[in-house]
Coordinates of C-alpha atoms in Angstrom, one line a residue:
M1 CA 11.0 5.6 2.4
S2 CA 13.2 6.6 2.7
K3 CA 13.0 1.1 3.9
K4 CA 9.5 -7.7 1.1
T5 CA 5.9 -24.8 -11.2
A6 CA 9.0 -22.4 -12.2
V7 CA 10.7 -25.2 -14.3
L8 CA 7.5 -26.0 -16.2
F9 CA 6.9 -22.3 -16.8
L10 CA 10.4 -21.8 -18.3
C11 CA 10.0 -24.7 -20.6
I12 CA 6.7 -23.4 -22.0
V13 CA 7.5 -19.7 -22.4
S14 CA 11.0 -20.3 -23.8
L15 CA 9.3 -21.1 -27.1
S16 CA 7.6 -17.7 -27.4
L17 CA 10.0 -15.3 -25.7
P18 CA 11.7 -12.8 -28.1
V19 CA 15.5 -12.9 -28.2
W20 CA 17.2 -10.0 -26.3
S21 CA 20.8 -9.1 -25.9
A22 CA 22.1 -9.7 -22.4
S23 CA 22.7 -6.1 -21.5
K24 CA 19.0 -5.3 -22.2
T25 CA 17.5 -7.9 -19.9
K26 CA 17.7 -8.7 -16.2
T27 CA 16.8 -12.1 -14.7
I28 CA 15.3 -12.0 -11.2
G29 CA 14.3 -15.4 -9.9
D30 CA 12.8 -17.3 -12.9
Y31 CA 11.6 -14.2 -14.7
T32 CA 13.1 -11.9 -17.4
F33 CA 12.7 -8.2 -17.1
L34 CA 13.6 -5.7 -19.8
T35 CA 16.0 -3.0 -18.5
E36 CA 16.5 0.7 -18.8
Q37 CA 19.1 -0.1 -21.6
N38 CA 16.1 -0.4 -23.9
S39 CA 14.4 2.8 -25.2
F40 CA 10.8 3.2 -24.0
E41 CA 9.7 3.1 -27.6
R42 CA 11.4 -0.3 -28.0
I43 CA 9.6 -1.6 -24.9
I44 CA 6.3 -0.4 -26.2
E45 CA 6.9 -2.1 -29.5
Q46 CA 7.4 -5.4 -27.7
A47 CA 4.3 -4.8 -25.6
T48 CA 2.2 -4.2 -28.7
R49 CA 3.5 -7.4 -30.3
Q50 CA 2.7 -9.4 -27.2
N51 CA -0.6 -7.5 -26.6
K52 CA 0.4 -7.0 -23.0
K53 CA 0.4 -4.1 -20.5
V54 CA 3.8 -3.0 -19.2
M55 CA 4.6 -3.1 -15.5
V56 CA 7.6 -0.9 -14.9
V57 CA 9.6 -1.3 -11.6
F58 CA 11.7 1.8 -10.7
S59 CA 14.4 0.6 -8.3
A60 CA 17.8 1.5 -7.0
K61 CA 20.7 -0.6 -5.7
W62 CA 21.0 1.6 -2.6
C63 CA 17.3 1.2 -1.7
L64 CA 16.8 -1.5 0.9
P65 CA 13.0 -1.8 0.4
C66 CA 13.7 -2.4 -3.3
Q67 CA 15.9 -5.3 -2.5
I68 CA 13.3 -6.7 -0.1
V69 CA 10.6 -6.6 -2.8
K70 CA 13.0 -8.3 -5.2
K71 CA 13.6 -11.1 -2.8
N72 CA 10.2 -11.6 -1.3
V73 CA 8.1 -11.0 -4.4
F74 CA 10.0 -11.1 -7.7
E75 CA 12.1 -14.2 -6.8
T76 CA 9.1 -16.3 -5.8
A77 CA 7.4 -19.0 -7.9
E78 CA 4.0 -17.2 -7.2
F79 CA 5.2 -14.2 -9.1
K80 CA 4.4 -16.2 -12.3
A81 CA 0.8 -14.9 -11.9
V82 CA 2.1 -11.4 -12.5
A83 CA 4.7 -12.3 -15.1
D84 CA 2.1 -14.1 -17.3
K85 CA -0.1 -11.0 -17.5
V86 CA 2.4 -8.1 -18.2
L87 CA 5.6 -7.3 -19.9
L88 CA 8.1 -6.7 -17.0
V89 CA 10.5 -3.8 -17.0
Y90 CA 13.2 -3.1 -14.4
I91 CA 14.6 0.5 -14.3
E92 CA 17.8 0.8 -12.2
E93 CA 18.2 4.4 -11.0
T94 CA 22.0 4.3 -10.6
T95 CA 22.7 4.0 -14.3
S96 CA 22.7 7.0 -16.6
R97 CA 19.8 5.7 -18.7
G98 CA 18.0 4.8 -15.5
K99 CA 18.3 8.4 -14.4
D100 CA 16.8 9.5 -17.7
Y101 CA 13.8 7.3 -17.1
V102 CA 13.5 8.6 -13.5
Q103 CA 13.5 12.2 -14.8
R104 CA 11.1 11.4 -17.6
F105 CA 8.5 9.9 -15.4
K106 CA 9.2 12.2 -12.4
I107 CA 9.9 9.4 -9.9
Q108 CA 10.3 10.7 -6.3
V109 CA 10.4 7.5 -4.3
F110 CA 11.8 4.0 -4.6
P111 CA 10.5 1.5 -5.3
T112 CA 7.8 2.9 -7.6
F113 CA 5.6 0.6 -9.8
K114 CA 3.8 1.9 -12.8
L115 CA 1.5 0.3 -15.3
F116 CA 1.4 1.3 -19.0
D117 CA -0.9 0.2 -21.8
S118 CA 0.5 -1.5 -24.8
D119 CA 0.4 1.8 -26.7
G120 CA 2.5 3.6 -24.1
T121 CA -0.3 5.3 -22.2
E122 CA 0.5 5.6 -18.5
L123 CA -2.4 4.0 -16.7
D124 CA -1.7 3.9 -13.0
T125 CA 0.9 4.0 -10.2
Y126 CA 0.8 1.4 -7.4
R127 CA -0.4 3.0 -4.2
N128 CA -0.7 0.2 -1.5
Y129 CA 2.8 0.4 -0.1
E130 CA 1.6 -1.2 3.2
E131 CA 1.3 -4.4 1.3
I132 CA 3.6 -5.3 -1.6
T133 CA 2.8 -8.9 -2.5
V134 CA 2.1 -11.0 -5.5
D135 CA -1.6 -10.9 -4.6
S136 CA -1.6 -7.1 -4.2
F137 CA 0.0 -6.8 -7.6
T138 CA -2.5 -9.1 -9.3
D139 CA -5.4 -7.3 -7.7
W140 CA -3.9 -4.0 -8.9
I141 CA -3.5 -5.2 -12.5
A142 CA -7.0 -6.7 -12.5
G143 CA -8.5 -3.4 -11.2
V144 CA -6.7 -1.4 -13.9
E145 CA -8.1 -3.8 -16.5
K146 CA -11.6 -3.0 -15.2
G147 CA -11.0 0.7 -15.5
I148 CA -10.0 1.5 -12.0
S149 CA -7.0 3.6 -12.6
L150 CA -5.7 7.2 -12.4
H151 CA -5.8 7.4 -16.2
A152 CA -9.5 6.3 -16.4
A153 CA -10.4 8.7 -13.6
R154 CA -8.7 11.7 -15.4
L155 CA -10.6 10.8 -18.6
K156 CA -13.9 10.9 -16.8
V157 CA -13.4 14.4 -15.4
E158 CA -12.3 15.6 -18.8
Q159 CA -15.4 14.3 -20.4
D160 CA -17.8 15.5 -17.6
P161 CA -16.0 18.3 -15.6
I162 CA -19.1 19.1 -13.5
N163 CA -19.7 15.6 -12.3
R164 CA -18.6 15.8 -8.7
E165 CA -18.5 12.0 -8.2
Y166 CA -15.9 11.7 -10.9
W167 CA -13.7 14.3 -9.2
I168 CA -14.1 12.4 -5.9
E169 CA -13.0 9.2 -7.7
L170 CA -10.0 11.0 -9.1
S171 CA -9.0 12.2 -5.6
L172 CA -8.9 8.6 -4.4
M173 CA -6.5 7.7 -7.2
L174 CA -3.9 10.4 -6.5
D175 CA -1.1 9.4 -4.2
E176 CA 0.8 11.5 -1.7
Y177 CA 3.3 12.7 -4.4
N178 CA 0.6 14.2 -6.6
I179 CA 0.2 17.1 -4.1
E180 CA -0.4 19.9 -6.5
E181 CA -2.9 18.0 -8.6
K182 CA -4.6 16.7 -5.4
L183 CA -5.0 20.3 -4.1
Q184 CA -6.7 21.4 -7.4
V185 CA -9.0 18.3 -7.3
F186 CA -10.0 19.1 -3.6
R187 CA -10.7 22.7 -4.6
R188 CA -12.9 21.5 -7.6
I189 CA -14.9 19.1 -5.3
I190 CA -15.6 21.9 -2.9
E191 CA -16.6 24.4 -5.7
L192 CA -19.1 21.9 -7.1
G193 CA -20.7 21.4 -3.7
P194 CA -23.9 23.2 -2.5
G195 CA -22.1 24.9 0.4
P196 CA -20.4 24.5 3.8
E197 CA -23.3 22.6 5.4
D198 CA -22.8 19.8 2.8
E199 CA -21.0 16.9 4.4
L200 CA -18.8 16.2 1.4
T201 CA -17.8 19.8 1.2
Q202 CA -16.7 19.8 4.9
Q203 CA -14.9 16.5 4.4
F204 CA -12.8 17.9 1.5
Q205 CA -12.3 21.2 3.3
E206 CA -10.7 19.2 6.1
K207 CA -8.6 17.1 3.6
R208 CA -7.5 20.3 2.0
A209 CA -6.4 21.9 5.2
L210 CA -4.3 18.9 6.2
L211 CA -2.7 19.0 2.8
I212 CA -2.0 22.7 3.0
V213 CA -0.2 22.6 6.4
N214 CA 2.3 20.3 4.7
I215 CA 3.0 22.5 1.7
I216 CA 2.7 26.1 3.0
Q217 CA 6.4 26.2 3.9
R218 CA 7.2 26.0 0.2
Y219 CA 6.1 29.7 -0.1
R220 CA 8.1 31.0 2.9
D221 CA 10.6 32.8 0.7
G222 CA 8.0 35.2 -0.5
S223 CA 7.4 33.6 -3.9
K224 CA 3.9 33.3 -5.2
A225 CA 2.4 35.6 -2.6
D226 CA -1.1 35.4 -4.1
E227 CA -1.1 31.6 -3.9
R228 CA 0.2 31.7 -0.3
A229 CA -2.6 34.1 0.6
R230 CA -5.2 31.8 -1.0
L231 CA -3.7 28.8 0.9
E232 CA -3.9 30.7 4.2
R233 CA -7.6 31.4 3.6
E234 CA -8.4 27.9 2.6
F235 CA -6.6 26.4 5.6
L236 CA -8.5 28.5 8.1
E237 CA -11.9 27.9 6.4
P238 CA -12.9 24.7 8.2
Y239 CA -11.6 26.0 11.5
E240 CA -13.7 29.1 11.2
L241 CA -16.7 27.0 10.3
Y242 CA -16.4 23.9 12.5
Y243 CA -13.8 24.4 15.3
P244 CA -13.6 23.0 17.9
D245 CA -16.3 20.4 18.1
R246 CA -17.8 20.1 14.6
L247 CA -14.6 18.9 12.9
A248 CA -15.6 15.4 11.8
Y249 CA -13.4 13.9 9.2
D250 CA -9.6 14.2 8.6
L251 CA -9.4 16.9 11.4
K252 CA -11.6 15.0 13.8
G253 CA -10.4 14.7 17.4
S254 CA -6.8 15.2 18.3
T255 CA -5.7 15.5 14.7
G256 CA -7.6 18.7 14.3
F257 CA -6.1 20.3 17.4
L258 CA -2.6 19.1 16.6
T259 CA -2.9 20.5 13.0
Y260 CA -4.1 23.8 14.3
M261 CA -1.3 24.0 16.8
V262 CA 1.3 23.2 14.1
W263 CA -0.2 25.9 11.9
Q264 CA 0.2 28.5 14.6
V265 CA 3.9 27.5 15.2
L266 CA 4.6 27.8 11.5
H267 CA 3.4 31.4 11.8
D268 CA 5.5 32.1 14.9
K269 CA 2.5 32.1 17.2
N270 CA 3.5 29.7 19.9
A271 CA 1.2 31.4 22.5
E272 CA -1.8 30.8 20.3
A273 CA -0.7 27.2 19.8
L274 CA -0.6 26.6 23.5
S275 CA -4.0 28.2 23.8
I276 CA -5.3 25.6 21.4
F277 CA -3.8 22.9 23.6
S278 CA -5.8 24.4 26.5
D279 CA -8.9 24.0 24.4
F280 CA -7.9 20.4 23.8
L281 CA -7.5 19.6 27.5
Q282 CA -11.2 20.4 28.0
T283 CA -12.2 17.6 25.5
N284 CA -12.8 14.0 26.2
H285 CA -9.8 12.1 25.0
T286 CA -7.4 9.3 25.8
M287 CA -3.6 9.6 26.2
K288 CA -3.1 6.7 23.8
D289 CA -4.9 8.5 20.9
S290 CA -3.6 11.9 21.8
I291 CA 0.0 11.4 22.8
A292 CA 1.2 13.5 19.8
V293 CA -0.8 16.5 21.0
Y294 CA 0.8 16.4 24.5
L295 CA 4.3 15.9 23.0
A296 CA 3.8 18.8 20.6
A297 CA 2.6 21.1 23.5
A298 CA 5.6 20.1 25.6
L299 CA 8.0 20.9 22.8
I300 CA 6.3 24.2 21.9
S301 CA 6.3 25.3 25.6
F302 CA 9.9 24.3 26.0
S303 CA 11.1 26.1 22.9
S304 CA 9.3 29.2 24.1
G305 CA 11.1 29.2 27.4
D306 CA 8.2 27.8 29.4
A307 CA 7.1 31.4 29.9
G308 CA 3.7 33.0 30.0
W309 CA 1.4 30.0 29.8
Q310 CA -1.2 29.1 32.3
D311 CA -3.8 26.4 32.5
I312 CA -7.6 27.0 33.0
T313 CA -7.1 27.4 36.7
G314 CA -4.5 30.1 36.3
Q315 CA -1.6 27.9 37.4
P316 CA 1.6 28.3 35.4
V317 CA 2.3 25.2 33.2
G318 CA 5.6 24.3 31.4
S319 CA 7.0 21.5 29.4
A320 CA 8.2 19.6 32.5
D321 CA 4.6 19.6 33.8
I322 CA 3.3 18.1 30.5
I323 CA 6.0 15.4 30.4
A324 CA 5.3 14.6 34.1
L325 CA 1.6 14.2 33.2
I326 CA 2.5 11.8 30.4
D327 CA 4.8 9.8 32.8
Q328 CA 2.1 9.7 35.5
T329 CA -0.5 8.5 33.0
T330 CA 1.7 5.7 31.7
R331 CA 2.6 4.6 35.3
L332 CA -1.1 4.4 36.1
N333 CA -1.8 2.6 32.8
P334 CA 1.3 0.7 31.8
R335 CA -0.6 -1.1 29.0
L336 CA -0.1 2.0 27.0
W337 CA 3.4 0.8 26.3
D338 CA 2.0 -2.3 24.6
S339 CA 1.3 -0.3 21.5
P340 CA 4.5 0.0 19.3
E341 CA 3.0 3.2 17.8
F342 CA 2.7 4.7 21.3
C343 CA 6.3 3.8 22.2
V344 CA 7.7 5.3 19.0
T345 CA 5.7 8.5 19.2
S346 CA 6.4 9.0 22.9
L347 CA 10.2 8.5 22.6
S348 CA 10.5 10.5 19.4
L349 CA 10.3 13.7 21.4
Y350 CA 13.6 13.2 23.2
P351 CA 16.0 13.7 20.3
V352 CA 14.3 17.0 19.5
L353 CA 14.3 18.2 23.1
I354 CA 18.0 17.3 23.3
D355 CA 18.7 19.2 20.1
V356 CA 16.9 22.3 21.3
C357 CA 18.7 22.2 24.7
V358 CA 22.0 22.0 23.0
K359 CA 21.1 24.9 20.7
Q360 CA 20.1 26.9 23.7
G361 CA 23.4 26.1 25.6
Q362 CA 21.7 23.8 28.1
R363 CA 23.9 20.7 27.8
D364 CA 23.3 19.6 31.4
K365 CA 19.5 19.5 30.7
A366 CA 20.2 17.8 27.4
A367 CA 22.2 15.1 29.1
T368 CA 19.4 14.5 31.5
Y369 CA 16.9 14.0 28.7
A370 CA 19.3 11.6 26.9
Q371 CA 19.6 9.4 30.0
T372 CA 15.8 9.5 30.5
M373 CA 15.3 8.4 26.9
Y374 CA 17.9 5.6 27.3
Q375 CA 16.4 4.4 30.6
K376 CA 12.9 4.1 29.0
M377 CA 14.4 2.2 26.1
T378 CA 16.2 -0.2 28.5
A379 CA 13.0 -0.8 30.4
L380 CA 11.1 -1.6 27.1
N381 CA 14.0 -3.8 25.9
S382 CA 13.3 -6.2 28.8
D383 CA 10.5 -8.0 26.8
E384 CA 9.3 -8.7 23.3
R385 CA 8.3 -5.0 22.8
G386 CA 12.0 -4.1 22.8
E387 CA 12.7 -6.7 20.1
L388 CA 10.0 -5.2 17.9
L389 CA 11.4 -1.7 18.4
E390 CA 15.1 -2.5 18.5
A391 CA 16.0 -1.0 15.2
Y392 CA 14.1 2.2 16.0
F393 CA 15.8 2.5 19.4
D394 CA 19.2 2.0 17.8
Q395 CA 18.5 4.7 15.2
M396 CA 17.5 7.2 17.9
I397 CA 20.5 6.5 20.0
V398 CA 22.8 6.9 17.0
Q399 CA 21.0 10.2 16.2
V400 CA 21.5 11.6 19.6
A401 CA 25.1 10.5 19.7
S402 CA 26.1 11.7 16.2
E403 CA 24.3 15.1 16.4
N404 CA 24.9 16.1 20.0
G405 CA 27.5 13.8 21.6
F406 CA 25.4 11.9 24.2
L407 CA 25.2 8.1 24.5
T408 CA 28.2 7.7 22.2
K409 CA 29.5 4.5 23.8
Q410 CA 26.0 2.9 23.4
A411 CA 25.8 4.1 19.8
L412 CA 29.2 2.8 18.9
D413 CA 28.3 -0.7 20.3
R414 CA 25.2 -0.8 18.2
L415 CA 26.9 0.4 15.0
D416 CA 29.8 -2.1 15.4
N417 CA 27.2 -4.9 15.7
Q418 CA 25.4 -3.7 12.6
L419 CA 28.6 -3.3 10.6
N420 CA 29.7 -6.8 11.4
E421 CA 26.5 -8.1 9.8
A422 CA 26.0 -5.5 7.1
E423 CA 25.6 -6.3 3.5
R424 CA 27.4 -4.0 1.1
L425 CA 24.3 -1.9 0.5
E426 CA 24.2 -1.0 4.2
Y427 CA 27.8 -0.7 4.9
A428 CA 28.5 2.7 3.5
Y429 CA 25.5 4.2 5.3
L430 CA 26.6 2.7 8.7
A431 CA 30.2 3.8 8.2
T432 CA 29.2 7.4 7.7
Q433 CA 27.1 7.2 10.9
K434 CA 30.0 5.8 12.8
I435 CA 32.3 8.6 11.6
A436 CA 29.8 11.2 13.1
V437 CA 29.7 9.3 16.4
V438 CA 33.4 8.9 16.6
Y439 CA 33.8 12.6 15.9
Q440 CA 31.7 13.4 18.9
D441 CA 33.3 10.7 21.1
A442 CA 37.0 11.0 20.2
G443 CA 37.5 14.1 18.1
P444 CA 38.1 15.0 14.5
D445 CA 41.5 13.3 14.1
V446 CA 40.2 9.9 15.1
A447 CA 37.1 10.3 13.0
L448 CA 39.2 11.1 9.9
E449 CA 41.5 8.2 10.6
Y450 CA 38.5 5.8 10.9
G451 CA 37.0 6.9 7.6
L452 CA 40.3 6.8 5.7
G453 CA 40.8 3.3 7.1
V454 CA 37.5 2.3 5.6
V455 CA 38.6 3.5 2.2
A456 CA 42.0 1.8 2.5
S457 CA 40.5 -1.6 3.3
E458 CA 40.3 -3.8 0.2
S459 CA 37.2 -5.5 1.6
T460 CA 35.3 -2.3 1.6
F461 CA 35.1 -2.1 -2.2
K462 CA 35.0 -5.8 -2.9
G463 CA 32.1 -6.7 -5.2
L464 CA 30.9 -3.1 -5.5
S465 CA 30.0 -1.7 -8.9
T466 CA 31.6 1.6 -10.1
S467 CA 28.5 3.6 -9.1
E468 CA 28.4 2.0 -5.7
K469 CA 32.1 2.8 -5.1
S470 CA 31.5 6.3 -6.2
E471 CA 28.5 6.6 -3.9
L472 CA 30.4 5.3 -0.9
L473 CA 33.2 7.8 -1.4
N474 CA 30.8 10.6 -1.9
N475 CA 28.9 9.7 1.3
L476 CA 32.1 9.7 3.3
A477 CA 33.2 13.0 1.8
W478 CA 29.8 14.6 2.5
T479 CA 29.8 13.4 6.1
Y480 CA 33.2 15.0 6.7
Y481 CA 32.0 18.2 5.0
E482 CA 29.0 18.4 7.4
L483 CA 31.5 18.0 10.3
S484 CA 33.5 20.9 8.9
L485 CA 36.4 18.6 8.1
V486 CA 37.6 19.6 4.6
S487 CA 41.3 18.7 4.7
D488 CA 43.2 17.4 1.6
P489 CA 42.3 13.8 2.3
V490 CA 38.6 14.7 2.4
L491 CA 38.9 16.7 -0.8
E492 CA 40.6 13.7 -2.5
L493 CA 37.7 11.4 -1.5
A494 CA 35.3 13.8 -3.3
R495 CA 37.6 14.0 -6.4
K496 CA 37.8 10.2 -6.6
S497 CA 34.0 9.9 -6.3
V498 CA 33.5 12.4 -9.2
K499 CA 36.2 10.6 -11.3
L500 CA 34.3 7.3 -10.9
Q501 CA 30.9 8.8 -11.7
E502 CA 30.2 12.4 -12.5
N503 CA 26.6 13.1 -11.4
A504 CA 24.9 16.1 -9.8
N505 CA 25.2 14.7 -6.2
N506 CA 28.9 14.0 -6.4
L507 CA 29.7 17.3 -8.1
D508 CA 27.8 19.2 -5.5
T509 CA 29.8 17.5 -2.7
L510 CA 33.1 18.4 -4.4
A511 CA 31.9 22.0 -4.9
S512 CA 30.8 22.4 -1.3
I513 CA 34.1 21.1 0.0
L514 CA 36.0 23.5 -2.2
A515 CA 33.9 26.4 -1.1
A516 CA 34.4 25.5 2.5
R517 CA 38.2 25.7 1.8
G518 CA 37.7 29.2 0.3
E519 CA 38.3 28.0 -3.3
Y520 CA 35.2 29.7 -4.6
K521 CA 36.1 29.8 -8.3
Q522 CA 36.6 26.1 -8.5
A523 CA 33.5 25.5 -6.4
M524 CA 31.3 27.5 -8.8
K525 CA 32.8 25.6 -11.7
Y526 CA 31.8 22.2 -10.3
E527 CA 28.4 23.4 -9.0
T528 CA 27.6 24.7 -12.5
R529 CA 28.3 21.3 -13.9
A530 CA 26.2 19.8 -11.1
L531 CA 23.3 22.0 -12.2
K532 CA 23.5 20.8 -15.8
K533 CA 23.3 17.2 -14.6
L534 CA 20.5 17.7 -12.1
D535 CA 17.6 15.4 -12.7
R536 CA 15.3 16.7 -9.9
D537 CA 14.1 20.3 -10.0
R538 CA 13.5 20.4 -6.2
F539 CA 17.3 20.7 -5.8
R540 CA 17.8 23.4 -8.4
R541 CA 17.1 26.4 -6.2
E542 CA 19.5 25.0 -3.5
F543 CA 22.3 24.7 -6.1
E544 CA 21.6 28.1 -7.5
D545 CA 21.6 29.7 -4.1
K546 CA 25.0 28.2 -3.3
I547 CA 26.5 29.6 -6.5
A548 CA 25.1 33.1 -5.7
L549 CA 26.7 33.0 -2.2
W550 CA 30.0 31.8 -3.6
Q551 CA 30.1 34.6 -6.1
K552 CA 30.0 37.0 -3.1
G553 CA 32.8 35.1 -1.4
Q554 CA 30.4 33.7 1.2
N555 CA 30.1 30.0 2.1
S556 CA 26.9 28.1 2.6
T557 CA 26.3 26.1 5.8
G558 CA 25.5 22.8 4.1
T559 CA 22.4 22.5 6.2
E560 CA 18.8 23.6 5.7
D561 CA 17.6 26.6 7.7
E562 CA 14.7 24.7 9.2
S563 CA 13.3 25.1 12.7
L564 CA 13.8 22.0 14.8
V565 CA 10.4 22.5 16.4
S566 CA 8.4 23.0 13.2
D567 CA 10.2 20.2 11.4
Y568 CA 9.3 17.8 14.2
L569 CA 5.7 19.0 14.3
L570 CA 5.3 18.8 10.5
R571 CA 6.3 15.1 10.7
S572 CA 3.5 14.6 13.3
V573 CA 0.9 15.8 10.8
S574 CA 2.4 14.5 7.6
Y575 CA -0.2 14.0 4.9

């Protein structure tokens, strides 16, 4: 998310607060939160006694957005408006009991905020992540009290399953992590409609298609063939009915063309995707609103070898022509760069192009793209736009340096500046990034020396909890594993991490390093233990596949077999 009076109050409420042992409460600002050290049943007992709803915060020490919310919201005097209304609970993911809570309530992102009734019924999950403030929390709680909640919406469709309006209301209450339920709700809304000429039917056909393009890859291994076939039909339905000029809702304009292009690429039909781009070029559109379509076409053409594609006049067209057209348009209309979103989208193509070039053995061309990207960033850095986008630019430069060895000096300068100012929550992450860049810049021996120096420094672990120390060691070990550095010192980092905290993540790292060293029996032993401790089912298949490979004496790569092109394109149409 991978990333914002008090004295009087304390005097008054101290007369009525129940007495808790210190280990079962957490003080943030002026407010007391119950913690994961309490059973859920115990929490509900207190809520019942106080006749209050329960607001549960699922947080993690490693999660920077969580710390920002804690500082900018929970530590403010204004938060009293929330604290007066609900019983506050703070679940820390890094503790063993916190992990039990995360698994029980299927938490996938941090922070997550849930509201429960005093009898333990789960009422709603906070959805407005663009605004996390005291006011937004109070509005959310007030809405739930008026019956505007996921729980209330589900009850309505249970009581009246043929009322289409109730299903539409439920669809609005489901967040992006309720994908499977959302798909079923969309299907039901379409089924209850009078037919394809109905505007609401078309609207939800388009919503469903955009959802499907984001989940179809789950079935690429051949599992659930019937469901995949159904999804294929459902995706194509609005395109067969309304393409190209009658798509009017979620697939309106450039989004519809881009989504259709991505669909073709996911089915290894790059020529068809570029044909759709030709259709798009004949529509009225602006570069500002359509930059993602142009970038997608450039990447698809480039990855296809720039072969066999012609424009409507019969002239051959390649990725360089599309990029040149983008550059020409921005020169004629430089105000396009005033939009941070346009800057981010435009420059995001370059790391992928560089990666594809390297995979194709075209390092000279990759170097040219890296310099072009850096020059554009430098030009934007000359004014306030660069200040707004500095963190994003730094991230891209480090990515290009760590993955492919370009712009390493610039990346190291940025990482050193960040490390000098980093708090402990950021330090380990930045250190692992620097290891990867040093590896590209100076070789494996220097990269190993730097990481071991980080571990040897007393200041590295000062003030860290046991779980934080374990996580830092694990991150270092995993970074070296991904760089194919699995010497004895790296193995020792992984062993120390597991000794401090034996969880699925740490055990998997240790097992992977052992397998890379050819020690398959020991690797399977630790991966089996990792499976038993796994609290998220989405990793179960990955762990099981590793064990199956190791039983055959084969090593896994440690990376996902995902197309660079399709991965980039899917991010551009994320639901």
